[in-house]
Short mmCIF file of C-alpha atoms in Angstrom, two decimals:
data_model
loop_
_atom_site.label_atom_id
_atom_site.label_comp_id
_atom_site.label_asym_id
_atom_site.label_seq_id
_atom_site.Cartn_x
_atom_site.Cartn_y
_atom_site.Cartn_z
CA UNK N 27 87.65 81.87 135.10
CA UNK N 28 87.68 84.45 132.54
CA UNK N 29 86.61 83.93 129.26
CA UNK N 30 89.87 84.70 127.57
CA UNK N 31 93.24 84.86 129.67
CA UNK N 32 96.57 86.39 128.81
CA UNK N 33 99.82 86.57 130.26
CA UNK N 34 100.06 90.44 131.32
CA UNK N 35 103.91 90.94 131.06
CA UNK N 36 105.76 92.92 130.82
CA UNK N 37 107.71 90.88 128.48
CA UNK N 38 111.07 92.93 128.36
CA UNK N 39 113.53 91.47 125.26
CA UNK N 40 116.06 92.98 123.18
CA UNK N 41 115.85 93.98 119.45
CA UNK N 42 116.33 91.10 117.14
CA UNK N 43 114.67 88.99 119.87
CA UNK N 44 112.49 86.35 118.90
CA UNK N 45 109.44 86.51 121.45
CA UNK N 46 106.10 84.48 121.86
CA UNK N 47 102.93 84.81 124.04
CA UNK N 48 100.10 82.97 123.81
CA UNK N 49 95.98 83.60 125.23
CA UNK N 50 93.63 80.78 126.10
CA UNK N 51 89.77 80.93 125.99
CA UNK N 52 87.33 78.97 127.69
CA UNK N 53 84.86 79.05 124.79
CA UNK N 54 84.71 75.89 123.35
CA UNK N 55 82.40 76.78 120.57
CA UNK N 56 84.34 80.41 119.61
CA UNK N 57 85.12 80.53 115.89
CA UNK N 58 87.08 83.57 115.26
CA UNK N 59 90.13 84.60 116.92
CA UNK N 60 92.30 87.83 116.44
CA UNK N 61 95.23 89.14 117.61
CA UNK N 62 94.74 93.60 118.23
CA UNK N 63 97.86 95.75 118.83
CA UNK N 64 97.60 98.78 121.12
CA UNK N 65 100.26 101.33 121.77
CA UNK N 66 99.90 103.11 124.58
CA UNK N 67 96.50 106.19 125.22
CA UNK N 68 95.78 104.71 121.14
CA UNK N 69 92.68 102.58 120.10
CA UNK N 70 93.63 98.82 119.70
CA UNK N 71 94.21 98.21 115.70
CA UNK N 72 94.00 94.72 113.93
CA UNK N 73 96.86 92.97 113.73
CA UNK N 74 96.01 89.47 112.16
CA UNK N 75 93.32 87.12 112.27
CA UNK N 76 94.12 83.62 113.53
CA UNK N 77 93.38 80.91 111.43
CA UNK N 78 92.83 77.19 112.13
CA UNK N 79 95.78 76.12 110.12
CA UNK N 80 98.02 78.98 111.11
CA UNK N 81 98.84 82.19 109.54
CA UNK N 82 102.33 84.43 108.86
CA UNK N 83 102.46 87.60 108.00
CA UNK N 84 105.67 88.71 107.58
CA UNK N 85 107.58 88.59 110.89
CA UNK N 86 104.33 87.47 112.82
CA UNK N 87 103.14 84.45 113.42
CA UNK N 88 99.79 83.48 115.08
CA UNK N 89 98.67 79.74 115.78
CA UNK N 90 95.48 78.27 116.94
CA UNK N 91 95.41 74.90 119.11
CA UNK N 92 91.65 73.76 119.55
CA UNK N 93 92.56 71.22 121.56
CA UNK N 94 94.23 72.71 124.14
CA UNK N 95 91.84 76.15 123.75
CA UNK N 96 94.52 78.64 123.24
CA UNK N 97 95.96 80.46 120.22
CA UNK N 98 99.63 82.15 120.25
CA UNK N 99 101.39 85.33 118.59
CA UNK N 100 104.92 84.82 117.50
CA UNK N 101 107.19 87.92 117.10
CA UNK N 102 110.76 87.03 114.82
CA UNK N 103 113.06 89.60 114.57
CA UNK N 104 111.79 91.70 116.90
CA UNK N 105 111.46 95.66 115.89
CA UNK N 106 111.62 98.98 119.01
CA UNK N 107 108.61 99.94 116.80
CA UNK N 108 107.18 96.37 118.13
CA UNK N 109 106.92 97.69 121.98
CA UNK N 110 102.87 97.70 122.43
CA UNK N 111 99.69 96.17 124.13
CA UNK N 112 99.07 92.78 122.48
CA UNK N 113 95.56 91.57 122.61
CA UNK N 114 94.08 88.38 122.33
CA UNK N 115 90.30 88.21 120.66
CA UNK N 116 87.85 85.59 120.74
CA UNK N 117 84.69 86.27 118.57
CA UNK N 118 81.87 83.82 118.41
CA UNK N 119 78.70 83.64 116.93
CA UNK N 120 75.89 83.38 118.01
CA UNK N 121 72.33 85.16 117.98
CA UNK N 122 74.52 88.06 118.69
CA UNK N 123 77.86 88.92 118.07
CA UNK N 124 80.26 89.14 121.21
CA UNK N 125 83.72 89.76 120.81
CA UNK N 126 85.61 89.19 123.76
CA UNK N 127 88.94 90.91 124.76
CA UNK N 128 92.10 89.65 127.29
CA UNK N 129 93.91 91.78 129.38
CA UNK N 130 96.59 92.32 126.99
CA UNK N 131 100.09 91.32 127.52
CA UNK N 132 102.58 93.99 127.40
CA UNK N 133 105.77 93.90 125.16
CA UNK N 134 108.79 95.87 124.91
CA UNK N 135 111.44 95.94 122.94
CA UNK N 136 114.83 97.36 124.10
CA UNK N 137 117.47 98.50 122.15
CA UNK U 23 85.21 110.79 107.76
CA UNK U 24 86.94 107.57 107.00
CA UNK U 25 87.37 105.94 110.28
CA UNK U 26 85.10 105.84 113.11
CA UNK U 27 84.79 109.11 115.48
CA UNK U 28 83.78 109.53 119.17
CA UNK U 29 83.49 112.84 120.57
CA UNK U 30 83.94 113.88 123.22
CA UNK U 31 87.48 112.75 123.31
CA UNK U 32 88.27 113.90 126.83
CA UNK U 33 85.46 114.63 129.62
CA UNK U 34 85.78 115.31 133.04
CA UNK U 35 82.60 115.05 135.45
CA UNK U 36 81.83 116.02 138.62
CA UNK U 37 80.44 112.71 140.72
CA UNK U 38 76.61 112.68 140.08
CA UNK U 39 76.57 114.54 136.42
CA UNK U 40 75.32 112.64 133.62
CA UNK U 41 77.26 112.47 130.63
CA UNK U 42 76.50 111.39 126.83
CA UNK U 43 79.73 110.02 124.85
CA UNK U 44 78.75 109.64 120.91
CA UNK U 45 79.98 107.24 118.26
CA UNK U 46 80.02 107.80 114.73
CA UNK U 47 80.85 104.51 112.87
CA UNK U 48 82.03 103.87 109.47
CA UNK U 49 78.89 104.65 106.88
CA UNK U 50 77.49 101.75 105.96
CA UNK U 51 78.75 99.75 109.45
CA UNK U 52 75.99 97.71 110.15
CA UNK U 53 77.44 96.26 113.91
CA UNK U 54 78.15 98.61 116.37
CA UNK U 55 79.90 97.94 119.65
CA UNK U 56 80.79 100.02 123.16
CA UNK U 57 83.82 98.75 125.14
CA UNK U 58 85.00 100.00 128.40
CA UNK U 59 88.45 100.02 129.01
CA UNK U 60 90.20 100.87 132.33
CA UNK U 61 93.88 101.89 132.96
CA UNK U 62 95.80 98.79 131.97
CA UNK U 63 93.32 96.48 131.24
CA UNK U 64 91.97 95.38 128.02
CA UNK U 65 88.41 96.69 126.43
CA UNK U 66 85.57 95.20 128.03
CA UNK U 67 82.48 94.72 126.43
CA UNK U 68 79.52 96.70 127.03
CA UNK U 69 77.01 96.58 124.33
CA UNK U 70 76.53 95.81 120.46
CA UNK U 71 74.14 97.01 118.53
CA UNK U 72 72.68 95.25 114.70
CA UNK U 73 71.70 98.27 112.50
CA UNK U 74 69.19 100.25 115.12
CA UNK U 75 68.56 96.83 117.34
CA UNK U 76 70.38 96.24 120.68
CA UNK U 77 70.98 92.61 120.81
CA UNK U 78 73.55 92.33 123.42
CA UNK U 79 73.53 94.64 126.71
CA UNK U 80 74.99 92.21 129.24
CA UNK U 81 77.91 93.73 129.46
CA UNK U 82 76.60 97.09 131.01
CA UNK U 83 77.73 97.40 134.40
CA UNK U 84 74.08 98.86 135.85
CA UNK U 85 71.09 100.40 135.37
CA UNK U 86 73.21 104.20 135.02
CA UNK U 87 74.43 103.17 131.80
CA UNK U 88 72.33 103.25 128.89
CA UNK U 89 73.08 102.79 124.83
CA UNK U 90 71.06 103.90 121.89
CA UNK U 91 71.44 103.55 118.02
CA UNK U 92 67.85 104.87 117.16
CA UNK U 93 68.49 105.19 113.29
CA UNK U 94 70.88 102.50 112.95
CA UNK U 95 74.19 104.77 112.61
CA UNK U 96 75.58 107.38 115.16
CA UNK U 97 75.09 105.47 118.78
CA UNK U 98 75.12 107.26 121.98
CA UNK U 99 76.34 106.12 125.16
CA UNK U 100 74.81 107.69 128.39
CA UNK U 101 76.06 107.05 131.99
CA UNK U 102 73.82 109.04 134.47
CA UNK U 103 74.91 110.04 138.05
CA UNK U 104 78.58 109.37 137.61
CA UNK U 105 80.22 108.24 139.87
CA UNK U 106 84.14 107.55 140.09
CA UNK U 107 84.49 104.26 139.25
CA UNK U 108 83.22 105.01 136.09
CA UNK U 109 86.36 106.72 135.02
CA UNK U 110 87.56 104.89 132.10
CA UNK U 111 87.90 105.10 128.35
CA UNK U 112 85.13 104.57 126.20
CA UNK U 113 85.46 102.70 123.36
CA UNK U 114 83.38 102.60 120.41
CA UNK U 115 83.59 100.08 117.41
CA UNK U 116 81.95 99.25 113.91
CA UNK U 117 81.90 96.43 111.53
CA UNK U 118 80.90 95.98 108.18
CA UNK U 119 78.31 92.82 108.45
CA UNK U 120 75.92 91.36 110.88
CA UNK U 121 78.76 88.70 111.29
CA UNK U 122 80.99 90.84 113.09
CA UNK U 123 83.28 87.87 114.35
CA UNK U 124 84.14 87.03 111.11
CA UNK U 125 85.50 90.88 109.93
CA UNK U 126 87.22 93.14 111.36
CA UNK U 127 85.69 95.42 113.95
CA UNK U 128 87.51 99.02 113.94
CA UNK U 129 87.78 101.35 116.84
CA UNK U 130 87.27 104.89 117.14
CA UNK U 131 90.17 106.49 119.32
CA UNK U 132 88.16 106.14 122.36
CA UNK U 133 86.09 109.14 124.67
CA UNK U 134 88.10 109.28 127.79
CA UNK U 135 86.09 110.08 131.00
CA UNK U 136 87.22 111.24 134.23
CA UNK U 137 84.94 111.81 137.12
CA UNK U 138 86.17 113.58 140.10
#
């Protein structure tokens, strides 16, 4: 099993759209989780951190269930401009720092 | 420069050549990290790298590749004897603390490698 697994997509809705993916890790003892954004031949850019009691910033939404070992992205209102690579990040620490990447799962946003 | 800078950003090889892809991170960045990242998939780790001390490698996919950060800043990534599989995008990263997984790591726009 891979350490952190995401639904590839495409996920195909249209603006306005309210859209949600999640990622689950297999790390039990990971810390820090991210959400990245990457649009297509670009480097993948920070999009929020994931907190333990959830965090919004402005139309995004991410969520973290320890529990159940997966954290989600939620997308209100969805933008064109929103059509990107969304990946999920699982950072623990240990005597080293490893940051772990999924797949990405692939939005789009049509007009 | 502001952000973090890889150069080259586009190399082709011919199967066999070595090739040496360099990072500049952030000043100051004490983590460093190399990714690999093939056509649609996301960034897979290769290396990190605490000031000038390698303290992960597991992630480097054999003996051909081979990371240094000998004065704790600019890193260089060497693959020797190409070969095609190795076709991918390089991507480098910094971060401000040892912690890394508690800041944010940014990405330099990536060295992409062909070899044919």
């Amino acid at each position: 099993r891979k350490e952190v697994e995401q639904d590839p997509g495409p996920f195909n809705v249209p603006e306005g759209a309210t859209v949600a993916f999640n990622c689950t890790y297999s790390n039990s003892a990971s810390q820090s989780f991210f959400w990245y954004r990457q649009d297509c031949r670009k480097e993948p850019k920070l999009l929020m951190s994931v907190y333990s009691s959830g965090n919004e910033d402005g139309r995004f939404t991410a969520q973290l269930n320890r529990a159940s070992q997966y954290i989600s992205l939620l997308i209100r209102d969805s933008k064109l401009s929103d059509s990107a690579t969304y990946l999920c990040v699982d950072a623990f620490y240990s005597s080293a720092s490893k940051i772990i990447f999924g797949s990405g799962t692939r939005l789009s946003i049509r007009p | 420069g502001a952000g973090v800078s890889q150069s080259p950003r586009y190399k082709v090889a011919k199967r066999g050549q070595d090739v040496a892809l360099r990072c500049d991170p952030i000043s100051g960045h004490v983590s460093l990290f190399w990714y690999q990242q093939a056509l649609g998939q996301g960034p897979e780790f290769l290396t990190y790298f605490q000031n000038e001390a390698q303290l992960d490698k597991s992630g480097l996919p054999s003996d051909r590749f081979f990371a240094e950060r000998p004065e704790g800043s600019v890193s260089t990534l060497k693959i020797q004897r190409t070969q095609q599989e190795d076709s991918a995008v390089y991507l480098c990263a910094s971060s401000s603390y040892g912690e890394a997984t508690r800041n944010t790591i940014y990405f330099g726009e990536g060295s992409w490698l062909t070899v044919v």
